[in-house]
Each structure stands twice: as C-alpha cells, then as structure tokens.
Short mmCIF file of C-alpha atoms in Angstrom, two decimals:
data_model
loop_
_atom_site.label_atom_id
_atom_site.label_comp_id
_atom_site.label_asym_id
_atom_site.label_seq_id
_atom_site.Cartn_x
_atom_site.Cartn_y
_atom_site.Cartn_z
CA UNK O 26 -0.07 -0.13 0.03
CA UNK O 27 1.15 3.64 -0.74
CA UNK O 28 1.75 6.04 1.92
CA UNK O 29 -1.22 7.81 3.09
CA UNK O 30 -2.16 11.27 1.47
CA UNK O 31 -2.28 14.40 3.29
CA UNK O 32 -5.95 14.59 3.44
CA UNK O 33 -6.20 11.21 5.11
CA UNK O 34 -3.56 12.05 7.61
CA UNK O 35 -5.59 15.36 8.24
CA UNK O 36 -8.78 13.15 8.79
CA UNK O 37 -6.98 10.68 11.33
CA UNK O 38 -5.76 13.87 13.09
CA UNK O 39 -9.00 15.70 13.46
CA UNK O 40 -10.57 12.23 14.46
CA UNK O 41 -7.88 12.06 17.31
CA UNK O 42 -8.85 15.60 18.56
CA UNK O 43 -5.84 17.44 17.29
CA UNK O 44 -5.57 19.80 14.35
CA UNK O 45 -3.40 19.52 11.41
CA UNK O 46 -0.41 21.26 13.46
CA UNK O 47 -0.42 18.95 16.25
CA UNK O 48 -2.55 21.67 18.48
CA UNK O 49 -5.66 20.06 20.31
CA UNK O 50 -8.86 21.44 18.85
CA UNK O 51 -11.42 22.90 21.35
CA UNK O 52 -14.73 21.35 22.32
CA UNK O 53 -16.59 23.54 19.79
CA UNK O 54 -14.60 22.34 16.78
CA UNK O 55 -14.34 18.80 18.14
CA UNK O 56 -17.90 18.33 18.78
CA UNK O 57 -19.99 20.77 16.81
CA UNK O 58 -18.16 20.74 13.49
CA UNK O 59 -17.33 17.09 13.38
CA UNK O 60 -15.91 16.27 9.62
CA UNK O 61 -18.08 13.35 8.67
CA UNK O 62 -20.26 14.70 5.88
CA UNK O 63 -20.27 13.80 2.11
CA UNK O 64 -20.86 16.86 -0.80
CA UNK O 65 -24.75 15.98 -0.50
CA UNK O 66 -24.91 16.76 3.03
CA UNK O 67 -22.85 20.09 2.46
CA UNK O 68 -25.45 21.01 -0.29
CA UNK O 69 -28.28 20.38 2.23
CA UNK O 70 -26.60 22.67 4.67
CA UNK O 71 -26.02 25.25 2.06
CA UNK O 72 -29.61 25.30 0.65
CA UNK O 73 -30.95 25.47 4.19
CA UNK O 74 -28.68 28.42 4.91
CA UNK O 75 -29.18 30.44 1.82
CA UNK O 76 -32.76 29.31 0.07
CA UNK O 77 -34.84 30.20 3.20
CA UNK O 78 -38.25 32.35 3.74
CA UNK O 79 -36.32 35.61 3.33
CA UNK O 80 -36.58 34.60 -0.39
CA UNK O 81 -40.33 35.78 -0.23
CA UNK O 82 -39.09 39.45 0.15
CA UNK O 83 -37.81 39.56 -3.34
CA UNK O 84 -41.10 41.03 -4.90
CA UNK O 85 -40.70 43.77 -2.13
CA UNK O 86 -37.24 44.43 -3.35
CA UNK O 87 -38.32 44.71 -7.08
CA UNK O 88 -40.75 47.24 -6.06
CA UNK O 89 -37.89 49.42 -5.29
CA UNK O 90 -36.01 48.59 -8.36
CA UNK O 91 -38.52 47.78 -11.16
CA UNK O 92 -38.16 45.12 -13.62
CA UNK O 93 -34.72 45.73 -15.28
CA UNK O 94 -32.76 46.82 -12.19
CA UNK O 95 -34.50 44.19 -10.00
CA UNK O 96 -33.39 41.21 -12.49
CA UNK O 97 -29.94 42.63 -13.02
CA UNK O 98 -29.27 42.90 -9.22
CA UNK O 99 -30.91 39.05 -8.88
CA UNK O 100 -28.53 37.69 -11.52
CA UNK O 101 -25.52 39.47 -10.13
CA UNK O 102 -26.02 38.58 -6.60
CA UNK O 103 -26.26 35.01 -7.83
CA UNK O 104 -23.33 35.28 -9.98
CA UNK O 105 -20.91 37.09 -7.22
CA UNK O 106 -21.90 35.00 -4.31
CA UNK O 107 -21.51 31.58 -6.32
CA UNK O 108 -17.89 33.00 -7.15
CA UNK O 109 -17.16 34.22 -3.87
CA UNK O 110 -18.08 31.20 -1.95
CA UNK O 111 -15.98 29.13 -4.35
CA UNK O 112 -13.26 31.52 -3.63
CA UNK O 113 -13.78 30.69 0.16
CA UNK O 114 -13.90 26.93 -0.49
CA UNK O 115 -10.43 27.03 -2.52
CA UNK O 116 -8.71 28.99 0.22
CA UNK O 117 -9.70 26.71 2.72
CA UNK O 118 -8.77 23.74 0.43
CA UNK O 119 -5.44 25.34 -0.23
CA UNK O 120 -4.84 25.71 3.51
CA UNK O 121 -5.98 22.20 4.42
CA UNK O 122 -3.40 20.59 1.56
CA UNK O 123 -0.56 22.93 3.40
CA UNK O 124 -1.58 21.29 6.70
CA UNK O 125 -3.76 23.94 8.18
CA UNK O 126 -7.27 22.95 7.66
CA UNK O 127 -9.46 26.19 9.13
CA UNK O 128 -12.84 25.28 10.76
CA UNK O 129 -14.27 28.61 11.30
CA UNK O 130 -14.47 31.96 9.53
CA UNK O 131 -12.51 33.63 12.42
CA UNK O 132 -9.70 30.79 11.98
CA UNK O 133 -9.29 32.26 8.39
CA UNK O 134 -9.32 35.83 9.55
CA UNK O 135 -6.60 34.93 11.82
CA UNK O 136 -4.65 33.09 9.53
CA UNK O 137 -4.83 35.36 6.64
CA UNK O 138 -5.46 38.99 7.99
CA UNK O 139 -4.08 38.63 11.43
CA UNK O 140 -5.33 37.74 14.94
CA UNK O 141 -7.01 40.97 15.50
CA UNK O 142 -9.24 40.97 12.42
CA UNK O 143 -10.39 37.42 13.66
CA UNK O 144 -11.12 38.53 16.92
CA UNK O 145 -12.47 42.13 16.63
CA UNK O 146 -14.25 42.12 13.17
CA UNK O 147 -14.98 38.73 11.22
CA UNK O 148 -15.68 36.87 14.41
CA UNK O 149 -18.17 39.32 15.80
CA UNK O 150 -19.68 40.25 12.64
CA UNK O 151 -20.36 36.71 11.98
CA UNK O 152 -21.75 35.97 15.42
CA UNK O 153 -24.01 38.99 14.98
CA UNK O 154 -25.21 37.98 11.62
CA UNK O 155 -25.84 34.27 12.53
CA UNK O 156 -27.86 35.15 15.73
CA UNK O 157 -29.66 37.68 14.06
CA UNK O 158 -30.72 35.29 11.72
CA UNK O 159 -32.09 32.99 14.40
CA UNK O 160 -33.90 35.97 15.69
CA UNK O 161 -35.36 36.74 12.54
CA UNK O 162 -36.58 33.11 11.80
CA UNK O 163 -38.14 32.87 15.27
CA UNK O 164 -40.14 35.82 14.71
CA UNK O 165 -41.08 35.04 11.04
CA UNK O 166 -42.00 31.46 12.51
CA UNK O 167 -44.33 33.25 14.95
CA UNK O 168 -45.89 35.12 12.34
CA UNK O 169 -46.33 32.23 9.95
CA UNK O 170 -47.87 30.47 13.00
CA UNK O 171 -50.31 33.42 13.85
CA UNK O 172 -51.34 33.60 9.97
CA UNK O 173 -52.31 29.89 10.32
CA UNK O 174 -54.31 30.59 13.44
CA UNK O 175 -56.39 33.40 11.63
CA UNK O 176 -56.90 31.60 8.98
CA UNK O 177 -58.60 28.80 10.96
CA UNK O 178 -60.02 31.19 13.19
CA UNK O 179 -60.96 34.42 11.81
CA UNK O 180 -60.71 37.40 14.70
CA UNK O 181 -58.71 35.38 16.96
CA UNK O 182 -57.14 37.18 19.83
CA UNK O 183 -54.07 35.32 20.61
CA UNK O 184 -51.21 37.56 20.43
CA UNK O 185 -47.88 37.42 18.11
CA UNK O 186 -45.66 36.88 20.98
CA UNK O 187 -47.42 33.86 22.13
CA UNK O 188 -46.87 32.19 18.98
CA UNK O 189 -43.11 33.18 19.06
CA UNK O 190 -42.84 31.63 22.52
CA UNK O 191 -44.42 28.43 21.27
CA UNK O 192 -41.93 28.26 18.22
CA UNK O 193 -38.93 29.10 20.63
CA UNK O 194 -39.88 25.75 22.90
CA UNK O 195 -39.74 23.70 19.67
CA UNK O 196 -36.60 25.28 18.47
CA UNK O 197 -34.97 24.67 21.94
CA UNK O 198 -35.65 20.85 21.09
CA UNK O 199 -33.86 21.08 17.78
CA UNK O 200 -31.07 23.05 19.18
CA UNK O 201 -29.84 20.05 21.37
CA UNK O 202 -29.02 18.38 18.07
CA UNK O 203 -25.52 17.82 18.99
CA UNK O 204 -23.56 18.66 15.88
CA UNK O 205 -23.74 20.47 12.54
CA UNK O 206 -23.28 17.10 10.75
CA UNK O 207 -26.33 15.60 12.84
CA UNK O 208 -28.65 18.45 10.94
CA UNK O 209 -28.26 16.77 7.36
CA UNK O 210 -31.44 14.70 7.62
CA UNK O 211 -33.30 17.74 8.93
CA UNK O 212 -31.76 19.67 6.06
CA UNK O 213 -32.75 17.45 3.26
CA UNK O 214 -36.27 17.94 4.21
CA UNK O 215 -35.61 21.75 4.48
CA UNK O 216 -34.51 21.57 0.92
CA UNK O 217 -37.94 19.95 0.03
CA UNK O 218 -39.80 22.46 2.00
CA UNK O 219 -38.16 25.57 0.28
CA UNK O 220 -39.33 24.07 -3.19
CA UNK O 221 -42.64 23.32 -1.89
CA UNK O 222 -43.57 26.90 -0.49
CA UNK O 223 -41.86 28.51 -3.32
CA UNK O 224 -44.14 26.34 -5.66
CA UNK O 225 -47.35 27.47 -3.64
CA UNK O 226 -46.25 31.02 -3.42
CA UNK O 227 -45.73 31.01 -7.40
CA UNK O 228 -49.25 29.33 -7.86
CA UNK O 229 -50.89 31.73 -5.63
CA UNK O 230 -49.42 34.50 -7.49
CA UNK O 231 -50.57 33.04 -10.96
CA UNK O 232 -53.93 32.26 -9.48
CA UNK O 233 -54.92 35.69 -8.21
CA UNK O 234 -52.82 37.66 -10.91
CA UNK O 235 -54.84 36.18 -13.57
CA UNK O 236 -58.21 36.19 -11.59
CA UNK O 237 -61.06 38.84 -11.76
CA UNK O 238 -59.97 39.72 -8.26
CA UNK O 239 -56.38 40.64 -9.47
CA UNK O 240 -54.77 43.87 -7.90
CA UNK O 241 -54.13 46.60 -10.00
CA UNK O 242 -50.46 46.01 -11.57
CA UNK O 243 -48.57 49.16 -11.14
CA UNK O 244 -44.71 48.80 -11.93
CA UNK O 245 -43.84 52.31 -11.40
CA UNK O 246 -41.44 53.10 -8.33
CA UNK O 247 -42.94 55.48 -5.88
CA UNK O 248 -41.92 58.45 -3.94
CA UNK O 249 -39.65 61.16 -4.76
CA UNK O 250 -36.03 61.13 -5.85
CA UNK O 251 -34.52 60.70 -2.23
CA UNK O 252 -37.10 58.18 -1.38
CA UNK O 253 -36.13 56.29 -4.55
CA UNK O 254 -32.47 56.41 -3.94
CA UNK O 255 -32.86 55.02 -0.36
CA UNK O 256 -35.19 52.59 -1.47
CA UNK O 257 -32.80 51.11 -3.83
CA UNK O 258 -30.24 50.50 -1.37
CA UNK O 259 -32.50 49.05 0.99
CA UNK O 260 -33.45 46.63 -1.85
CA UNK O 261 -29.75 45.73 -2.66
CA UNK O 262 -29.73 45.12 1.22
CA UNK O 263 -32.53 42.86 1.21
CA UNK O 264 -31.27 40.78 -1.93
CA UNK O 265 -27.93 40.55 -0.45
CA UNK O 266 -29.45 39.14 2.97
CA UNK O 267 -31.50 36.45 0.88
CA UNK O 268 -28.39 35.33 -0.90
CA UNK O 269 -26.42 35.65 2.42
CA UNK O 270 -24.70 32.92 4.16
CA UNK O 271 -22.13 33.74 6.51
CA UNK O 272 -21.07 30.22 7.50
CA UNK O 273 -19.27 28.83 4.47
CA UNK O 274 -16.10 27.73 6.46
CA UNK O 275 -18.28 25.93 9.20
CA UNK O 276 -20.16 24.23 6.45
CA UNK O 277 -16.89 22.92 4.79
CA UNK O 278 -15.76 21.96 8.07
CA UNK O 279 -18.20 19.40 8.27
CA UNK O 280 -17.12 17.56 5.04
CA UNK O 281 -14.83 14.39 5.50
CA UNK O 282 -11.46 14.50 4.43
CA UNK O 283 -10.27 14.73 1.65
CA UNK O 284 -12.40 17.78 1.14
CA UNK O 285 -11.23 18.96 -2.65
CA UNK O 286 -14.21 19.31 -4.89
CA UNK O 287 -16.88 18.57 -2.45
CA UNK O 288 -18.15 22.03 -1.55
CA UNK O 289 -18.01 22.83 -5.38
CA UNK O 290 -20.51 20.02 -5.90
CA UNK O 291 -22.65 21.21 -2.73
CA UNK O 292 -22.77 24.88 -4.37
CA UNK O 293 -23.96 23.45 -7.54
CA UNK O 294 -26.96 21.54 -5.94
CA UNK O 295 -27.60 24.53 -3.71
CA UNK O 296 -27.82 27.04 -6.79
CA UNK O 297 -30.00 24.87 -8.64
CA UNK O 298 -32.45 25.18 -6.06
CA UNK O 299 -31.60 29.08 -5.77
CA UNK O 300 -32.36 29.67 -9.49
CA UNK O 301 -35.21 27.55 -9.32
CA UNK O 302 -36.84 29.44 -6.35
CA UNK O 303 -35.37 33.02 -6.46
CA UNK O 304 -36.28 33.82 -9.71
CA UNK O 305 -39.50 32.08 -9.90
CA UNK O 306 -40.88 33.86 -6.90
CA UNK O 307 -39.30 37.31 -7.45
CA UNK O 308 -40.77 37.36 -11.02
CA UNK O 309 -44.34 35.99 -10.18
CA UNK O 310 -44.57 38.30 -7.09
CA UNK O 311 -43.81 41.26 -8.51
CA UNK O 312 -45.77 40.53 -11.93
CA UNK O 313 -48.84 39.81 -9.72
CA UNK O 314 -48.72 42.84 -7.04
CA UNK O 315 -46.28 45.21 -8.64
CA UNK O 316 -45.20 48.14 -6.21
CA UNK O 317 -47.88 46.81 -3.78
CA UNK O 318 -45.88 43.89 -2.87
CA UNK O 319 -45.45 43.53 0.86
CA UNK O 320 -42.04 42.91 2.90
CA UNK O 321 -43.28 39.13 3.01
CA UNK O 322 -45.09 37.90 0.03
CA UNK O 323 -47.43 35.47 1.82
CA UNK O 324 -48.97 38.81 3.31
CA UNK O 325 -50.53 39.98 -0.16
CA UNK O 326 -52.42 36.86 0.01
CA UNK O 327 -54.44 37.93 3.06
CA UNK O 328 -56.88 41.01 2.36
CA UNK O 329 -59.04 42.57 5.60
CA UNK O 330 -58.21 39.30 7.35
CA UNK O 331 -59.37 37.14 4.64
CA UNK O 332 -57.49 34.82 2.11
CA UNK O 333 -57.84 35.91 -1.45
CA UNK O 334 -56.42 32.70 -2.87
CA UNK O 335 -57.86 29.09 -2.05
CA UNK O 336 -57.53 28.75 1.72
CA UNK O 337 -55.65 25.12 1.41
CA UNK O 338 -53.05 26.87 -0.64
CA UNK O 339 -52.18 29.38 1.46
CA UNK O 340 -52.41 27.20 4.27
CA UNK O 341 -49.76 24.65 2.85
CA UNK O 342 -47.60 27.70 1.94
CA UNK O 343 -47.58 29.05 5.55
CA UNK O 344 -47.10 25.45 6.95
CA UNK O 345 -44.18 24.68 4.81
CA UNK O 346 -42.52 28.14 5.48
CA UNK O 347 -43.04 27.44 9.30
CA UNK O 348 -41.50 24.05 9.05
CA UNK O 349 -38.23 25.26 7.32
CA UNK O 350 -37.90 28.16 9.35
CA UNK O 351 -37.29 25.90 12.19
CA UNK O 352 -34.32 24.09 10.07
CA UNK O 353 -33.18 27.80 9.32
CA UNK O 354 -32.82 28.69 12.87
CA UNK O 355 -31.06 25.63 13.68
CA UNK O 356 -28.32 25.79 10.89
CA UNK O 357 -27.65 29.69 12.02
CA UNK O 358 -27.46 28.80 15.76
CA UNK O 359 -24.58 26.48 15.09
CA UNK O 360 -21.89 29.19 15.51
CA UNK O 361 -23.41 30.08 18.81
CA UNK O 362 -23.05 26.60 19.72
CA UNK O 363 -19.61 26.22 18.71
CA UNK O 364 -18.80 29.28 20.83
CA UNK O 365 -20.68 28.11 24.09
CA UNK O 366 -19.32 24.35 23.55
CA UNK O 367 -15.71 25.85 23.24
CA UNK O 368 -16.18 27.83 26.57
CA UNK O 369 -18.06 25.40 28.58
CA UNK O 370 -17.18 21.75 27.30
CA UNK O 371 -14.18 19.55 28.02
CA UNK O 372 -12.67 18.33 24.90
CA UNK O 373 -10.86 15.45 27.09
CA UNK O 374 -14.25 14.29 28.06
CA UNK O 375 -16.55 12.40 25.82
CA UNK O 376 -19.14 14.10 23.64
CA UNK O 377 -21.85 12.78 25.67
CA UNK O 378 -20.39 12.49 29.21
CA UNK O 379 -22.44 14.07 31.73
CA UNK O 380 -19.78 16.76 32.13
CA UNK O 381 -20.39 18.10 28.85
CA UNK O 382 -24.34 17.13 28.33
CA UNK O 383 -25.59 19.33 30.92
CA UNK O 384 -23.67 22.74 29.99
CA UNK O 385 -24.77 21.95 26.62
CA UNK O 386 -28.37 21.53 27.44
CA UNK O 387 -28.51 24.59 29.78
CA UNK O 388 -26.42 27.01 27.30
CA UNK O 389 -28.20 26.37 24.20
CA UNK O 390 -31.60 26.62 25.86
CA UNK O 391 -30.68 29.84 27.48
CA UNK O 392 -29.34 31.11 23.97
CA UNK O 393 -32.70 30.05 22.48
CA UNK O 394 -34.62 31.87 25.33
CA UNK O 395 -32.65 34.79 24.83
CA UNK O 396 -33.16 34.99 20.90
CA UNK O 397 -36.90 34.10 21.46
CA UNK O 398 -37.33 37.02 23.85
CA UNK O 399 -35.48 39.61 21.54
CA UNK O 400 -38.08 38.40 18.67
CA UNK O 401 -41.15 38.73 20.80
CA UNK O 402 -40.03 41.93 22.28
CA UNK O 403 -39.03 43.52 18.88
CA UNK O 404 -41.32 42.15 16.16
CA UNK O 405 -40.35 44.93 13.97
CA UNK O 406 -36.83 43.24 13.64
CA UNK O 407 -37.10 43.43 9.79
CA UNK O 408 -35.41 46.72 10.11
CA UNK O 409 -32.72 45.67 12.29
CA UNK O 410 -32.28 42.53 10.04
CA UNK O 411 -31.67 44.99 7.04
CA UNK O 412 -28.96 46.59 8.98
CA UNK O 413 -27.43 43.40 9.77
CA UNK O 414 -27.72 42.25 6.02
CA UNK O 415 -26.02 45.43 4.84
CA UNK O 416 -23.49 45.56 7.70
CA UNK O 417 -22.70 41.70 8.03
CA UNK O 418 -23.70 39.83 4.92
CA UNK O 419 -22.47 42.13 2.07
CA UNK O 420 -18.82 42.19 3.42
CA UNK O 421 -18.77 38.80 4.57
CA UNK O 422 -20.37 36.98 1.76
CA UNK O 423 -19.30 39.59 -1.18
CA UNK O 424 -16.10 41.54 -0.38
CA UNK O 425 -13.97 39.16 2.09
CA UNK O 426 -13.70 36.09 0.14
CA UNK O 427 -12.34 38.06 -2.73
CA UNK O 428 -9.63 39.68 -0.30
CA UNK O 429 -9.13 36.28 1.01
CA UNK O 430 -8.05 34.98 -2.52
CA UNK O 431 -5.99 37.81 -3.46
CA UNK O 432 -3.63 37.50 -0.12
CA UNK O 433 -3.58 33.61 -0.22
CA UNK O 434 -2.99 32.87 -3.93
CA UNK O 435 -1.41 36.29 -4.84
CA UNK O 436 -2.67 36.34 -8.30
CA UNK O 437 -0.60 38.47 -11.08
CA UNK O 438 -1.77 42.07 -11.04
CA UNK O 439 -1.59 41.86 -14.94
CA UNK O 440 -4.35 39.31 -14.77
CA UNK O 441 -7.97 39.34 -14.84
CA UNK O 442 -8.40 37.72 -11.62
CA UNK O 443 -7.04 40.19 -9.29
CA UNK O 444 -8.52 43.06 -10.62
CA UNK O 445 -11.97 41.29 -10.79
CA UNK O 446 -11.29 40.17 -7.07
CA UNK O 447 -10.05 43.85 -6.15
CA UNK O 448 -13.51 45.21 -7.90
CA UNK O 449 -15.96 42.93 -6.18
CA UNK O 450 -14.18 43.77 -2.78
CA UNK O 451 -14.40 47.65 -3.44
CA UNK O 452 -17.88 47.85 -4.84
CA UNK O 453 -19.48 45.64 -2.48
CA UNK O 454 -17.77 47.32 0.46
CA UNK O 455 -18.82 50.42 -0.56
CA UNK O 456 -22.54 49.15 -0.68
CA UNK O 457 -22.15 47.70 2.53
CA UNK O 458 -21.43 51.22 3.72
CA UNK O 459 -24.15 52.94 1.81
CA UNK O 460 -26.69 50.26 2.61
CA UNK O 461 -26.11 50.31 6.39
CA UNK O 462 -26.60 54.05 6.46
CA UNK O 463 -30.03 53.30 4.59
CA UNK O 464 -31.03 50.86 6.96
CA UNK O 465 -30.11 53.12 9.88
CA UNK O 466 -32.47 55.85 8.51
CA UNK O 467 -35.22 53.50 8.01
CA UNK O 468 -34.76 52.46 11.60
CA UNK O 469 -35.10 56.10 12.65
CA UNK O 470 -38.06 56.70 10.58
CA UNK O 471 -40.00 53.86 12.02
CA UNK O 472 -38.56 54.41 15.31
CA UNK O 473 -42.09 55.97 16.25
CA UNK O 474 -43.92 52.74 15.60
CA UNK O 475 -41.78 50.45 17.62
CA UNK O 476 -43.67 48.94 20.71
CA UNK O 477 -42.15 46.25 22.83
CA UNK O 478 -44.50 43.22 22.46
CA UNK O 479 -46.34 44.67 19.68
CA UNK O 480 -48.99 42.43 17.94
CA UNK O 481 -48.19 42.93 14.35
#
C-alpha cells in the first residue's frame, strides 16, 4: 500500500482530537464541527442557509428597483455569491493541503489577515449576523403560526408573542442536536420544503394575478428622488440578505477529508435550488402585485383578514414556511453552539459525558430563550435585519472572500482574476457602507411605531 495522503492524515488527526499542526481542537470544533459529511450533506446545509423564507421578500425588493434593475441585481447576486463562495472554498482547500485546515470564519481571518481581524471584526460580525438570523427566523415563524391561526379562526385574539414563544420551545428541542453534521437529514427535508412553499407562492401569484380579483398592476417606483434612492439601497440590502450565508467555512468543516471539490458540488446543488426558487418567486410576485408587494409575499394573499387565494393553498404555504424556518434557525444557531461548547465543554471528556451534556443543554436552552425574547419584544426586527444584512452579509459574503483569495494565492496584477476580485471587494464594501446608512435611516423613520411585544 502507498503512503497515506495529506488529506487522509488530516482526517486521522481530526478524529484524534488534534488539528493539522498538532494542536488540540477545542470542544466547539471537536464536537459541533465534526468532519463526517459528504458533498450531498454539504449541499443540504448550504441550501437551508441560503434558500430560506427571506426569499419571499424578493418581490418587495423589486418594487423599489423595477423589472430591469431587479433582475440585474438578482443575476449579479447569484453570480457574485456563487463565485465568492467558491473562492472561500478554494482558500480553505489550499490551507488544508498546506497542513492547516481552517474550520471557522474567524480561523481564516486570523491566519490570513491577522489575529485582531479574527477576534475583533470577522468573529463578532459573523456572530451578530448568525444570531440575528436566528431571531429573524423565530419572529417569522411566529408570524406564520399566527397567520395559520387566523385562517382557521378569523378574529382570533391570541397575540403574536405567544406564537413566538411556542416556536421558541420547539426550537429548544432542535437546538439539542449535538453537531452540525447531525442536521443533515433535517436539512434534506428543509430543501424539499423550500421548493414546496416557493411552488405554493408562485401558484398563488398566478392564480390571483390572472383572476377577476387581481390587484392593479402598477410597476412604477413610488416616492420622490431621495425616497427612491434610499429604496434602491434598501432593496440591495434585502437581496444581499437573501443570498447571504456567513457560515461557508463552518459548512465546509463538516465535510470528511479529502475535501477537494466537495464544496463545489454542494454549491451546484444549492444554486440549482436558488435559481429555481429565487427567480420564480421574484418574477411571479412582482408580476402579480407590482409596487404593492409587501415585505413578505404571503401577506399579500390576505386582504382584510381573509385569504384571496384558495385557503388550502395559503395554509400549505404558511405551514411549509414555518417548518423550514425551524431548520434555518437551527443551522444559524451552530456558530453560537460552537462558541458555547468551546467555552463550557471539556474536549478530553466524551461528547455525551455528563460533564459536557449538562452545560450543553443549559447553554443552548438559554441561547434560544434569549433569541426568542428578542423576537417577541421587537417584532419590527425586519428593520434591524436589513442593517445586519448590509453591515454583515455584504462584507462577509461579497467582499471578504475576494480579499482572502488575493492574499492567499497572490494572483498576478496583470491578470483578470486580481482585478475582478479587487473590483468586487471595493464595490461591495462601498455598497455595505451605503446600505448600512440606509438601514439606519429606515430604523429612525420607523422608531415612532416601535412598541415592545407589539401584536403585528
């Protein structure tokens, strides 16, 4: 037999509890980011983290952009994120081949940019983005539960925060799944669910848009010049949030060695679902409702508290959305779980030893309870989520990958790759700044409507 390859040696070292330079892995990496998955599992994780219910906000983004600009942004978003995620994957593969497999975004930043960047910028931004996604998913799930309740019981008086709390209790159960890899079957179901509610949403748009009760189709962009300009950047933030991921290194960390080429296959699976869902929902929703498209497309199917499409179709769409939100929230909880595990667990004890199980149970329960409380207290989290998308997803998923690639591979300044990556980093960094300002402005404008535990 020939000598084992570097990837095989790397896998053995990780299984033994050490990384590729002989240092011990902390409990977070060892227990939460277990490297056991296939490229298919990688594709399931990617799809759940990207193709999530925020895609139902795409018609709303189109309302501020119009057909041409909307489709252009959607295509550019797909192309740039697919390219950027591949750049991150190639950087990760390169470092793994050099004997330094990086398992977390902050590990990449520490190795490539320096410890301060990992500790004070990439790490906190990623944590904010991911925990913000957990809060947003919890809020959207509560709203979906309330919508189902009102369809079944028009005029019902149960408040939104009750449904948010109910979902939070369910999420506590899912949060106890020990590792990212253990979500692979949940995320396969999630993939099927996102296709299902997208199909329901498109069918509802076609049904209503071609019926006698079709709303007026006005595709003009509302407001004065300043309102339109701010609307454009807010729409860009919405689209960036929709394509956002923020956990590519953690997903690639779940893949068993050798890792080469597996992320690319997973991304191809994911983006086949992206193209199928994003473009169909965006075009059908904007076609049916024009500039009247609401922040969540399913809300357009309720007028004066009553469904304007077949009740069974709306119920299915809401139910599929609710079910996938539980998977999305659990996926984005993984960076929090990894940090908590690293702080509270003992890597020398077994993953299921009482020494580690009790802190895991308590810390994850408290993390979910905290996120659920925020979702119930601030049901206008959409405004805050736009800020997180602009401040977090735009740099993490659009700009940073190009910087990592250029610093790692040092492509020739006479070549296309260097300047393409530089252009992507500069343009999307600037967009992140402008979109953040726009999101802050929207928060200030809406501040007068904020009310804790509001029933919206």
